[in-house]
Short mmCIF file of C-alpha atoms and ligand atoms in Angstrom, two decimals:
data_model
loop_
_atom_site.label_atom_id
_atom_site.label_comp_id
_atom_site.label_asym_id
_atom_site.label_seq_id
_atom_site.Cartn_x
_atom_site.Cartn_y
_atom_site.Cartn_z
CA MET D 1 -24.59 -1.50 8.32
CA THR D 2 -26.68 -4.00 6.53
CA SER D 3 -30.36 -3.56 7.10
CA PRO D 4 -31.93 -6.24 9.31
CA ALA D 5 -34.53 -6.96 6.72
CA VAL D 6 -31.66 -7.76 4.20
CA ALA D 7 -29.95 -9.94 6.87
CA PHE D 8 -33.25 -11.95 7.29
CA ALA D 9 -33.57 -12.31 3.72
CA ARG D 10 -30.25 -14.00 3.35
CA GLN D 11 -30.82 -16.29 6.28
CA ASN D 12 -34.05 -17.40 4.95
CA TYR D 13 -32.96 -17.69 1.14
CA SER D 14 -33.55 -21.25 0.86
CA SER D 15 -37.05 -21.36 2.35
CA PHE D 16 -37.86 -18.36 0.20
CA LEU D 17 -36.68 -20.38 -2.87
CA ASP D 18 -38.88 -23.29 -1.67
CA ASP D 19 -41.87 -20.94 -1.57
CA LEU D 20 -41.21 -19.74 -5.28
CA LYS D 21 -41.03 -23.37 -6.41
CA ALA D 22 -44.27 -24.31 -4.81
CA LEU D 23 -45.88 -21.55 -6.88
CA LEU D 24 -44.03 -22.36 -9.94
CA ARG D 25 -45.72 -25.93 -9.59
CA ILE D 26 -49.08 -24.52 -10.10
CA PRO D 27 -49.71 -24.36 -13.96
CA SER D 28 -51.65 -21.03 -13.95
CA ILE D 29 -51.83 -20.54 -17.54
CA SER D 30 -54.29 -17.70 -18.15
CA THR D 31 -55.01 -18.35 -21.90
CA LEU D 32 -56.16 -22.01 -21.49
CA PRO D 33 -59.77 -22.58 -20.21
CA GLU D 34 -58.65 -25.87 -18.68
CA HIS D 35 -56.33 -24.13 -16.33
CA LYS D 36 -59.01 -21.83 -14.86
CA ASP D 37 -58.83 -23.64 -11.50
CA ASP D 38 -55.16 -23.55 -11.43
CA CYS D 39 -55.22 -19.74 -11.68
CA ARG D 40 -57.56 -19.55 -9.06
CA ARG D 41 -55.46 -21.82 -6.85
CA ALA D 42 -52.38 -19.79 -7.29
CA ALA D 43 -54.26 -16.71 -6.46
CA GLU D 44 -55.56 -18.28 -3.25
CA SER D 45 -52.31 -19.29 -2.20
CA LEU D 46 -51.04 -15.77 -2.61
CA ALA D 47 -53.59 -14.52 -0.50
CA VAL D 48 -52.89 -16.97 2.25
CA GLU D 49 -49.22 -15.93 1.98
CA LEU D 50 -49.85 -12.17 2.14
CA LYS D 51 -51.87 -13.02 5.38
CA ARG D 52 -49.34 -15.20 6.93
CA ILE D 53 -46.56 -12.50 6.45
CA GLY D 54 -48.86 -9.87 8.16
CA MET D 55 -50.58 -7.86 5.48
CA ASP D 56 -54.09 -6.62 6.14
CA ASN D 57 -57.18 -7.06 4.12
CA ALA D 58 -55.68 -9.96 1.84
CA ARG D 59 -58.43 -11.16 -0.45
CA LEU D 60 -59.10 -11.97 -4.03
CA ILE D 61 -61.10 -9.72 -6.23
CA ASP D 62 -63.12 -11.55 -8.92
CA THR D 63 -62.91 -10.43 -12.31
CA GLU D 64 -64.70 -12.02 -15.63
CA CYS D 65 -61.74 -13.86 -16.01
CA HIS D 66 -59.14 -14.76 -13.36
CA PRO D 67 -59.03 -12.99 -10.00
CA LEU D 68 -56.93 -10.20 -8.59
CA VAL D 69 -55.28 -10.64 -5.33
CA TYR D 70 -55.13 -7.53 -3.09
CA ALA D 71 -53.72 -6.78 0.47
CA ASP D 72 -52.68 -3.83 2.13
CA TRP D 73 -50.71 -2.49 5.23
CA LEU D 74 -51.40 1.20 5.85
CA HIS D 75 -49.83 1.84 9.28
CA ALA D 76 -46.90 4.02 8.14
CA THR D 77 -48.50 7.37 9.03
CA GLY D 78 -46.95 10.38 7.05
CA LYS D 79 -45.19 8.15 4.62
CA PRO D 80 -45.97 7.56 0.98
CA THR D 81 -48.12 4.66 -0.34
CA VAL D 82 -46.69 2.25 -2.74
CA LEU D 83 -48.85 -0.02 -5.05
CA ILE D 84 -46.94 -3.05 -5.68
CA TYR D 85 -47.83 -4.93 -8.82
CA ALA D 86 -46.72 -8.30 -10.38
CA HIS D 87 -48.73 -11.17 -12.13
CA TYR D 88 -49.22 -14.57 -11.23
CA ASP D 89 -50.32 -16.05 -14.69
CA VAL D 90 -48.09 -17.63 -17.04
CA GLN D 91 -47.93 -18.25 -20.97
CA PRO D 92 -48.46 -21.82 -22.11
CA PRO D 93 -45.39 -24.00 -22.11
CA ASP D 94 -45.52 -25.62 -25.59
CA PRO D 95 -43.37 -26.96 -27.50
CA LEU D 96 -42.98 -29.26 -24.51
CA ASP D 97 -40.44 -31.55 -26.12
CA GLU D 98 -37.82 -28.67 -25.95
CA TRP D 99 -37.69 -28.28 -22.34
CA LEU D 100 -34.87 -29.98 -20.59
CA SER D 101 -36.78 -30.46 -17.47
CA PRO D 102 -40.45 -30.30 -17.26
CA PRO D 103 -42.05 -26.74 -17.18
CA PHE D 104 -44.01 -27.24 -13.91
CA GLU D 105 -41.38 -28.84 -11.89
CA PRO D 106 -38.95 -26.18 -11.04
CA THR D 107 -35.32 -27.41 -11.38
CA GLU D 108 -32.15 -25.79 -10.37
CA ARG D 109 -29.30 -25.98 -12.92
CA ASP D 110 -26.04 -23.92 -12.98
CA GLY D 111 -27.23 -21.22 -11.03
CA ASN D 112 -30.58 -20.86 -12.54
CA LEU D 113 -34.37 -21.85 -11.62
CA TYR D 114 -35.96 -23.49 -14.67
CA ALA D 115 -39.81 -23.41 -14.93
CA ARG D 116 -42.47 -21.69 -16.73
CA GLY D 117 -43.04 -18.40 -15.01
CA ALA D 118 -39.48 -18.54 -13.27
CA VAL D 119 -38.84 -14.99 -14.63
CA ASP D 120 -42.27 -13.89 -16.01
CA ASP D 121 -43.40 -13.37 -13.60
CA LYS D 122 -43.49 -15.51 -10.53
CA GLY D 123 -39.91 -15.23 -9.46
CA GLN D 124 -40.31 -11.33 -9.46
CA LEU D 125 -43.64 -11.55 -7.60
CA VAL D 126 -42.29 -13.90 -5.00
CA ALA D 127 -39.18 -11.38 -4.73
CA GLN D 128 -41.79 -8.67 -3.89
CA LEU D 129 -43.42 -10.63 -1.24
CA LYS D 130 -40.11 -11.88 0.44
CA ALA D 131 -39.06 -8.29 0.61
CA LEU D 132 -42.38 -7.38 2.39
CA GLU D 133 -41.99 -10.54 4.70
CA SER D 134 -38.43 -9.70 5.55
CA LEU D 135 -39.23 -6.18 6.40
CA LEU D 136 -42.37 -7.10 8.48
CA ALA D 137 -40.49 -10.07 10.19
CA THR D 138 -37.72 -7.88 11.51
CA ALA D 139 -39.27 -4.51 12.09
CA GLY D 140 -42.74 -5.57 12.65
CA ALA D 141 -43.69 -2.73 10.36
CA LEU D 142 -43.08 -1.53 6.63
CA PRO D 143 -41.18 1.63 6.03
CA VAL D 144 -43.84 3.09 3.77
CA ASN D 145 -47.61 2.23 3.26
CA VAL D 146 -48.16 -0.89 0.98
CA ARG D 147 -50.89 -1.86 -1.40
CA VAL D 148 -50.23 -5.09 -3.13
CA LEU D 149 -52.31 -6.00 -6.51
CA PHE D 150 -51.41 -9.24 -8.19
CA GLU D 151 -53.06 -10.00 -11.57
CA GLY D 152 -53.88 -13.42 -13.24
CA GLU D 153 -54.38 -12.32 -16.74
CA GLU D 154 -51.48 -10.17 -17.85
CA GLU D 155 -50.43 -12.57 -20.50
CA VAL D 156 -53.89 -12.13 -21.96
CA GLY D 157 -54.31 -8.55 -22.07
CA GLY D 158 -55.24 -7.91 -18.60
CA GLU D 159 -58.84 -6.60 -19.07
CA GLY D 160 -60.08 -7.33 -15.50
CA ILE D 161 -57.47 -5.37 -13.88
CA ALA D 162 -57.81 -2.55 -16.45
CA ARG D 163 -61.62 -2.33 -15.49
CA PHE D 164 -60.86 -2.24 -11.94
CA VAL D 165 -58.06 0.37 -12.13
CA ALA D 166 -60.30 2.51 -14.42
CA SER D 167 -63.04 2.38 -11.87
CA GLY D 168 -60.61 4.38 -9.38
CA PRO D 169 -61.45 2.30 -6.42
CA PRO D 170 -60.26 3.64 -2.89
CA GLU D 171 -58.15 0.59 -2.57
CA LEU D 172 -55.74 1.82 -5.08
CA HIS D 173 -55.03 5.26 -3.75
CA SER D 174 -51.12 5.34 -3.87
CA ASP D 175 -48.42 7.66 -4.54
CA PHE D 176 -46.41 5.46 -6.91
CA ALA D 177 -46.28 1.93 -8.31
CA LEU D 178 -43.48 -0.58 -7.91
CA VAL D 179 -43.73 -2.85 -10.92
CA SER D 180 -41.57 -5.90 -11.12
CA ASP D 181 -41.84 -7.53 -14.54
CA THR D 182 -38.84 -6.52 -16.49
CA GLU D 183 -35.28 -7.15 -17.03
CA LEU D 184 -31.88 -5.79 -16.77
CA PHE D 185 -30.13 -4.70 -19.64
CA ALA D 186 -27.23 -6.82 -18.86
CA PRO D 187 -25.97 -9.20 -16.11
CA GLY D 188 -25.10 -7.37 -12.87
CA LEU D 189 -26.25 -4.02 -14.54
CA PRO D 190 -29.13 -2.44 -12.32
CA THR D 191 -31.79 -1.19 -14.61
CA LEU D 192 -35.14 0.78 -14.50
CA CYS D 193 -37.40 0.35 -17.50
CA VAL D 194 -39.17 3.74 -18.44
CA GLY D 195 -41.09 2.85 -21.52
CA LEU D 196 -43.35 -0.08 -22.87
CA ARG D 197 -44.69 -0.80 -26.26
CA GLY D 198 -48.33 -1.24 -26.61
CA MET D 199 -50.05 -3.69 -28.50
CA ILE D 200 -53.10 -4.93 -30.57
CA TYR D 201 -53.39 -8.54 -30.86
CA THR D 202 -55.80 -9.67 -33.63
CA GLU D 203 -57.10 -12.56 -35.70
CA ILE D 204 -57.80 -12.55 -39.26
CA GLU D 205 -60.19 -15.07 -40.59
CA VAL D 206 -60.53 -15.70 -44.22
CA ARG D 207 -63.54 -17.97 -45.54
CA GLY D 208 -63.73 -19.47 -49.07
CA ALA D 209 -65.85 -22.34 -49.87
CA ARG D 210 -68.77 -23.55 -48.05
CA ALA D 211 -67.04 -26.55 -46.66
CA ASP D 212 -63.70 -28.27 -47.33
CA LEU D 213 -63.32 -29.45 -51.03
CA HIS D 214 -61.40 -32.13 -52.83
CA SER D 215 -58.44 -30.19 -54.37
CA GLY D 216 -58.44 -32.16 -57.62
CA MET D 217 -62.04 -32.01 -58.36
CA TYR D 218 -62.37 -28.09 -57.41
CA GLY D 219 -58.59 -26.80 -57.61
CA GLY D 220 -58.71 -23.95 -60.28
CA ALA D 221 -62.15 -22.97 -59.59
CA ALA D 222 -62.58 -22.79 -55.86
CA PRO D 223 -60.81 -19.98 -53.87
CA ASN D 224 -58.04 -21.17 -51.53
CA PRO D 225 -58.43 -19.18 -48.35
CA PHE D 226 -54.66 -19.88 -47.23
CA ILE D 227 -53.40 -18.17 -50.49
CA ALA D 228 -55.85 -15.40 -50.06
CA LEU D 229 -54.33 -14.99 -46.36
CA ALA D 230 -50.95 -15.22 -47.63
CA GLN D 231 -51.63 -12.49 -50.11
CA ILE D 232 -53.19 -10.35 -47.33
CA LEU D 233 -50.17 -10.83 -45.05
CA ALA D 234 -47.51 -10.23 -47.72
CA ARG D 235 -49.02 -6.79 -48.16
CA LEU D 236 -48.80 -5.79 -44.42
CA LYS D 237 -45.03 -5.23 -44.32
CA ASP D 238 -42.44 -4.72 -47.04
CA GLU D 239 -39.04 -6.44 -47.10
CA ASP D 240 -37.40 -3.88 -45.10
CA GLY D 241 -39.84 -4.32 -42.18
CA ARG D 242 -41.92 -1.24 -43.00
CA ILE D 243 -45.58 -1.58 -42.28
CA LEU D 244 -47.51 -0.75 -45.20
CA ILE D 245 -50.99 0.24 -43.52
CA PRO D 246 -51.47 3.84 -44.77
CA GLY D 247 -51.31 6.30 -41.87
CA PHE D 248 -49.92 3.94 -39.57
CA TYR D 249 -46.77 5.78 -38.26
CA ASP D 250 -48.56 9.30 -38.25
CA GLY D 251 -47.94 10.93 -34.95
CA ILE D 252 -45.34 8.68 -33.59
CA ILE D 253 -43.20 10.56 -31.01
CA PRO D 254 -39.51 9.81 -31.67
CA PRO D 255 -37.09 9.54 -28.53
CA SER D 256 -35.34 12.62 -27.61
CA ALA D 257 -31.69 13.27 -28.59
CA GLU D 258 -30.67 12.66 -25.06
CA GLU D 259 -32.39 9.30 -24.67
CA LEU D 260 -30.89 7.94 -28.02
CA ALA D 261 -27.49 9.12 -26.83
CA ALA D 262 -28.02 7.27 -23.51
CA TRP D 263 -29.10 4.19 -25.53
CA ARG D 264 -25.87 4.44 -27.85
CA SER D 265 -23.85 4.30 -24.59
CA LEU D 266 -25.55 1.10 -23.21
CA PRO D 267 -23.32 -2.13 -23.47
CA PHE D 268 -24.86 -3.51 -26.67
CA ASP D 269 -23.07 -5.80 -29.34
CA GLU D 270 -25.39 -6.33 -32.39
CA GLU D 271 -23.36 -9.33 -33.37
CA GLN D 272 -23.69 -10.96 -30.07
CA TYR D 273 -27.19 -10.20 -29.82
CA ARG D 274 -27.76 -11.97 -33.06
CA ILE D 275 -25.83 -14.86 -32.39
CA ASN D 276 -26.65 -15.55 -28.71
CA GLU D 277 -30.28 -14.16 -28.27
CA VAL D 278 -31.90 -14.31 -31.85
CA GLY D 279 -29.81 -17.16 -33.31
CA SER D 280 -30.62 -16.19 -36.82
CA ARG D 281 -28.34 -15.64 -40.01
CA GLN D 282 -29.22 -11.98 -40.11
CA LEU D 283 -31.18 -9.46 -38.35
CA VAL D 284 -34.15 -7.67 -40.04
CA GLY D 285 -35.88 -4.46 -39.74
CA GLU D 286 -36.27 -0.70 -40.78
CA PRO D 287 -33.03 0.72 -42.21
CA GLY D 288 -31.73 3.83 -40.51
CA TYR D 289 -32.61 2.69 -36.97
CA SER D 290 -30.48 0.74 -34.54
CA VAL D 291 -31.66 -2.59 -33.10
CA LEU D 292 -32.66 -0.84 -29.68
CA GLU D 293 -34.57 1.85 -31.73
CA ARG D 294 -36.19 -0.82 -33.63
CA THR D 295 -37.34 -2.98 -30.74
CA TRP D 296 -38.19 -0.10 -28.31
CA ALA D 297 -39.32 2.94 -30.07
CA ARG D 298 -40.58 1.78 -33.37
CA PRO D 299 -44.01 -0.12 -34.10
CA THR D 300 -43.91 -3.56 -35.59
CA LEU D 301 -46.14 -6.06 -36.90
CA ASP D 302 -45.82 -9.97 -36.42
CA VAL D 303 -47.73 -13.15 -37.33
CA HIS D 304 -47.80 -15.77 -34.56
CA GLY D 305 -49.53 -18.76 -36.15
CA MET D 306 -51.89 -19.71 -38.86
CA PRO D 307 -54.36 -22.08 -37.57
CA GLY D 308 -56.48 -24.22 -40.10
CA GLY D 309 -56.28 -26.63 -42.80
CA PHE D 310 -54.49 -29.75 -43.03
CA THR D 311 -51.30 -29.72 -40.77
CA GLY D 312 -51.01 -33.39 -39.96
CA GLU D 313 -48.21 -35.91 -41.03
CA GLY D 314 -48.34 -37.02 -44.61
CA ALA D 315 -50.59 -35.41 -47.28
CA LYS D 316 -54.32 -34.55 -47.50
CA THR D 317 -55.49 -32.97 -50.69
CA VAL D 318 -58.16 -30.60 -49.52
CA ILE D 319 -59.04 -26.88 -50.19
CA PRO D 320 -59.70 -25.89 -46.69
CA ALA D 321 -62.94 -23.73 -46.19
CA ARG D 322 -61.27 -21.29 -43.87
CA ALA D 323 -57.87 -20.13 -42.80
CA THR D 324 -56.77 -17.76 -40.00
CA ALA D 325 -53.80 -15.88 -38.75
CA LYS D 326 -52.98 -14.49 -35.24
CA VAL D 327 -51.37 -11.18 -35.93
CA SER D 328 -50.24 -8.32 -33.51
CA MET D 329 -48.85 -5.07 -33.77
CA ARG D 330 -46.58 -3.38 -31.28
CA LEU D 331 -47.27 0.36 -30.85
CA VAL D 332 -45.08 3.20 -29.40
CA PRO D 333 -45.72 6.50 -27.81
CA GLY D 334 -47.83 8.75 -30.09
CA MET D 335 -50.00 5.86 -31.35
CA THR D 336 -53.33 4.63 -29.82
CA THR D 337 -54.66 1.03 -29.91
CA ALA D 338 -58.23 2.49 -31.37
CA LYS D 339 -56.64 4.35 -34.18
CA ALA D 340 -54.08 1.72 -35.14
CA PHE D 341 -56.79 -1.05 -35.21
CA ASP D 342 -59.03 1.10 -37.36
CA LEU D 343 -56.38 1.78 -39.97
CA TYR D 344 -55.39 -1.87 -40.02
CA LYS D 345 -58.77 -3.18 -40.33
CA ASP D 346 -59.79 -0.97 -43.18
CA TYR D 347 -56.72 -1.72 -45.04
CA VAL D 348 -57.30 -5.48 -44.69
CA ALA D 349 -60.73 -5.04 -46.03
CA ARG D 350 -59.41 -3.27 -49.07
CA ILE D 351 -56.62 -5.65 -50.02
CA ALA D 352 -58.90 -8.73 -49.57
CA PRO D 353 -58.53 -10.77 -52.69
CA LEU D 354 -61.78 -11.53 -54.73
CA GLY D 355 -63.89 -14.66 -53.88
CA VAL D 356 -63.20 -14.67 -50.13
CA GLU D 357 -64.81 -13.20 -47.06
CA VAL D 358 -62.52 -11.69 -44.53
CA ALA D 359 -63.21 -10.84 -40.97
CA VAL D 360 -60.62 -9.01 -38.56
CA ARG D 361 -61.20 -9.27 -34.88
CA LEU D 362 -59.35 -7.57 -31.87
CA ILE D 363 -58.58 -10.03 -29.29
CA HIS D 364 -56.94 -7.79 -26.77
CA SER D 365 -55.08 -4.52 -26.77
CA GLY D 366 -52.99 -2.22 -24.30
CA GLU D 367 -51.77 1.50 -24.88
CA PRO D 368 -47.94 2.10 -25.16
CA CYS D 369 -46.40 4.15 -22.26
CA LEU D 370 -43.63 6.23 -21.36
CA ILE D 371 -42.66 6.92 -17.56
CA SER D 372 -41.38 10.09 -16.11
CA VAL D 373 -38.11 9.76 -14.12
CA ASP D 374 -38.29 13.17 -12.50
CA ASN D 375 -39.70 12.06 -9.16
CA PRO D 376 -38.39 11.11 -5.71
CA TYR D 377 -39.23 7.39 -6.09
CA VAL D 378 -36.84 7.06 -9.03
CA LYS D 379 -34.22 8.58 -6.90
CA ALA D 380 -34.93 6.27 -4.22
CA ALA D 381 -34.69 3.15 -6.59
CA THR D 382 -31.51 4.30 -7.91
CA ALA D 383 -30.03 4.78 -4.43
CA ALA D 384 -31.20 1.39 -3.54
CA LEU D 385 -29.80 -0.24 -6.66
CA ARG D 386 -26.42 1.33 -6.22
CA GLU D 387 -26.32 -0.19 -2.81
CA VAL D 388 -27.13 -3.70 -3.94
CA TRP D 389 -25.41 -3.87 -7.40
CA GLY D 390 -22.55 -1.57 -6.81
CA ARG D 391 -23.26 0.42 -9.89
CA GLU D 392 -25.13 3.18 -11.61
CA THR D 393 -28.52 2.43 -12.91
CA VAL D 394 -29.36 2.44 -16.58
CA PHE D 395 -32.60 3.64 -17.85
CA ILE D 396 -34.06 1.65 -20.82
CA ARG D 397 -37.21 0.98 -22.71
CA SER D 398 -38.51 -2.39 -23.39
CA GLY D 399 -40.14 -3.71 -26.51
CA GLY D 400 -42.63 -5.90 -24.49
CA SER D 401 -45.95 -4.87 -23.03
CA ILE D 402 -47.45 -4.55 -19.67
CA PRO D 403 -50.90 -3.10 -20.36
CA ILE D 404 -51.83 -1.92 -16.83
CA VAL D 405 -48.74 0.46 -16.38
CA GLY D 406 -50.14 3.10 -18.76
CA ASP D 407 -53.53 2.80 -16.87
CA PHE D 408 -51.70 3.41 -13.69
CA ALA D 409 -50.79 6.76 -14.94
CA ARG D 410 -54.05 7.43 -16.75
CA TYR D 411 -56.46 6.51 -14.21
CA LEU D 412 -54.43 6.57 -10.75
CA GLY D 413 -52.35 9.52 -11.85
CA ILE D 414 -49.05 7.85 -10.37
CA PRO D 415 -45.78 7.01 -11.84
CA SER D 416 -44.41 3.46 -11.95
CA VAL D 417 -40.93 2.48 -11.17
CA MET D 418 -40.46 -0.53 -13.28
CA MET D 419 -37.65 -2.43 -11.30
CA GLY D 420 -37.22 -5.82 -12.83
CA PHE D 421 -34.44 -8.69 -12.44
CA GLY D 422 -34.87 -10.69 -15.39
CA LEU D 423 -31.90 -11.34 -18.04
CA PRO D 424 -32.14 -10.95 -21.63
CA ASP D 425 -31.46 -14.74 -22.27
CA ASP D 426 -34.08 -15.89 -19.58
CA ASN D 427 -36.28 -17.42 -22.39
CA LEU D 428 -39.43 -15.56 -21.62
CA HIS D 429 -42.58 -17.20 -23.21
CA ALA D 430 -40.00 -19.91 -24.62
CA PRO D 431 -38.93 -23.35 -23.76
CA ASN D 432 -36.40 -23.57 -20.72
CA GLU D 433 -37.48 -20.24 -19.15
CA LYS D 434 -35.26 -19.60 -16.16
CA PHE D 435 -34.67 -17.14 -13.43
CA HIS D 436 -31.00 -16.39 -12.49
CA LEU D 437 -31.05 -17.23 -8.86
CA LYS D 438 -28.66 -14.43 -7.94
CA ASN D 439 -30.99 -12.05 -9.44
CA PHE D 440 -33.89 -13.49 -7.19
CA ALA D 441 -31.73 -13.02 -4.24
CA LEU D 442 -30.57 -9.66 -5.16
CA GLY D 443 -34.00 -8.65 -6.36
CA ILE D 444 -35.42 -9.08 -2.91
CA GLU D 445 -32.34 -7.06 -1.48
CA SER D 446 -33.12 -4.29 -3.90
CA ILE D 447 -36.81 -4.17 -3.22
CA VAL D 448 -36.20 -4.15 0.46
CA LEU D 449 -33.84 -1.25 0.19
CA PHE D 450 -36.11 0.54 -2.14
CA LEU D 451 -38.91 0.47 0.17
CA GLU D 452 -36.74 1.54 3.09
CA GLU D 453 -35.36 4.39 0.95
CA ALA D 454 -38.77 5.50 -0.09
CA GLY D 455 -39.71 5.74 3.44
CA ARG D 456 -36.93 8.07 4.49
N1 BES C 501 -43.14 -9.34 -18.58
C1 BES C 501 -43.59 -9.21 -19.96
C2 BES C 501 -43.40 -7.98 -20.69
C3 BES C 501 -41.89 -7.51 -20.84
C4 BES C 501 -41.03 -8.47 -21.43
C5 BES C 501 -41.29 -6.34 -20.36
C6 BES C 501 -39.57 -8.21 -21.36
C7 BES C 501 -39.87 -5.95 -20.36
C8 BES C 501 -39.20 -7.04 -20.82
C9 BES C 501 -45.19 -9.62 -19.92
O1 BES C 501 -45.47 -10.64 -19.10
C10 BES C 501 -45.55 -9.90 -21.34
O2 BES C 501 -45.03 -10.74 -21.88
N2 BES C 501 -46.38 -9.00 -21.79
C11 BES C 501 -47.22 -9.59 -22.97
C12 BES C 501 -48.52 -8.55 -23.07
C13 BES C 501 -49.25 -8.99 -23.98
C14 BES C 501 -49.89 -10.33 -23.99
C15 BES C 501 -50.67 -7.93 -23.84
C16 BES C 501 -46.18 -9.25 -24.19
O3 BES C 501 -45.54 -8.25 -24.21
O4 BES C 501 -46.37 -9.80 -25.21
MN1 MN C 502 -44.52 -10.45 -17.35
MN1 MN C 503 -44.98 -12.37 -20.45
#
């Protein structure tokens, strides 16, 4: 027998999709100050929605940056309490001219919904909401106690939620968390994510001359901060992708033999991955590690951009006074953000070329996390996923970061079930981000059955 809530979700699918589109039209880009009001507007619309579907205590919780959205429903006496988490903020949409349809005008094409935030994370957030709505509309009650906590600054490090969670408020008393912000390993393959990399996001600033200088008059005598910056960056990583910061790898906890064996049996074709997902002539990285190990269980270092100097069309002969680089490192279990940042900062100071001043700043950070699968909630999740997808669940890690997940374990003492429905080619953070519509529909059904199973 199909659950009445699942039947409700199927009947109401097209209005559910309309509600997702309405949320996607709000450009809640957390990193851009000019979109601060849009972030609040998105948060307010979610509080209204939570109230409408029958949740109690729906409200915004202000932080120093964008508000959290909270609601609860605590009438399932004797049943466990789940903390449902997702984020309503999105990444900037640039480069705009590469989008086939505008990023904030959600557009359906070939079974997908295209928009910034479609999969990361509004589509998954709305799947959670619609699962709750379907349960409340059909049973007038939920099978477990539910607390909802939506965040609006995940994409900028999540400091507000981290402070809230660390303060251990009574609102967050729960037995486990449901986090919907990850992906399936392959289309149609139900997946739970059990590990995330941490990260430190930093900025290096190099200053040379007092002001911009004519490069003919001063070139040869004045230090060039971009050359100095390039020399610093070149010494952070070798050609094999090994990070050269002394002590950086100390203490890393490698995956167990069983976990590595499980990864080897995942349906993964390196050449397909190179061609279809990465699209480069060759893959790079540390020799001796598979691609999955390199992206899930090894730290890495990347440069995101180098603001400064002359970047317009044509030519300008200037020696810029300053150069900057946005540099981040992904961390794995056994590493901490504090230690990684100290080692990095000291090393950069040591290798700074003569004639320039170098400053290293931490923009945001999040600890790596590994999640236990030895609990009844994971069993409930795999049972629900088996029912909806007709297959056994695979357990994977992800190279991405969701800073708050580690804090749920650290400060609330609860495990997270990371059940997400993205696909590897959904273009997260990139032009033409999409959510596969079938995954939106089955995502709702999976969450409905998971909550029902958790309440059994
Ligand atoms: N949802 C992603 C993280 C993710 C991506 C998990 C793919 C699993 C699979 C999340 O929104 C994200 O992008 N996080 C940022 C965090 C950072 C800004 C602190 C990231 O990983 O870059
Ligand atoms: Mn996300
Ligand atoms: Mn993201």
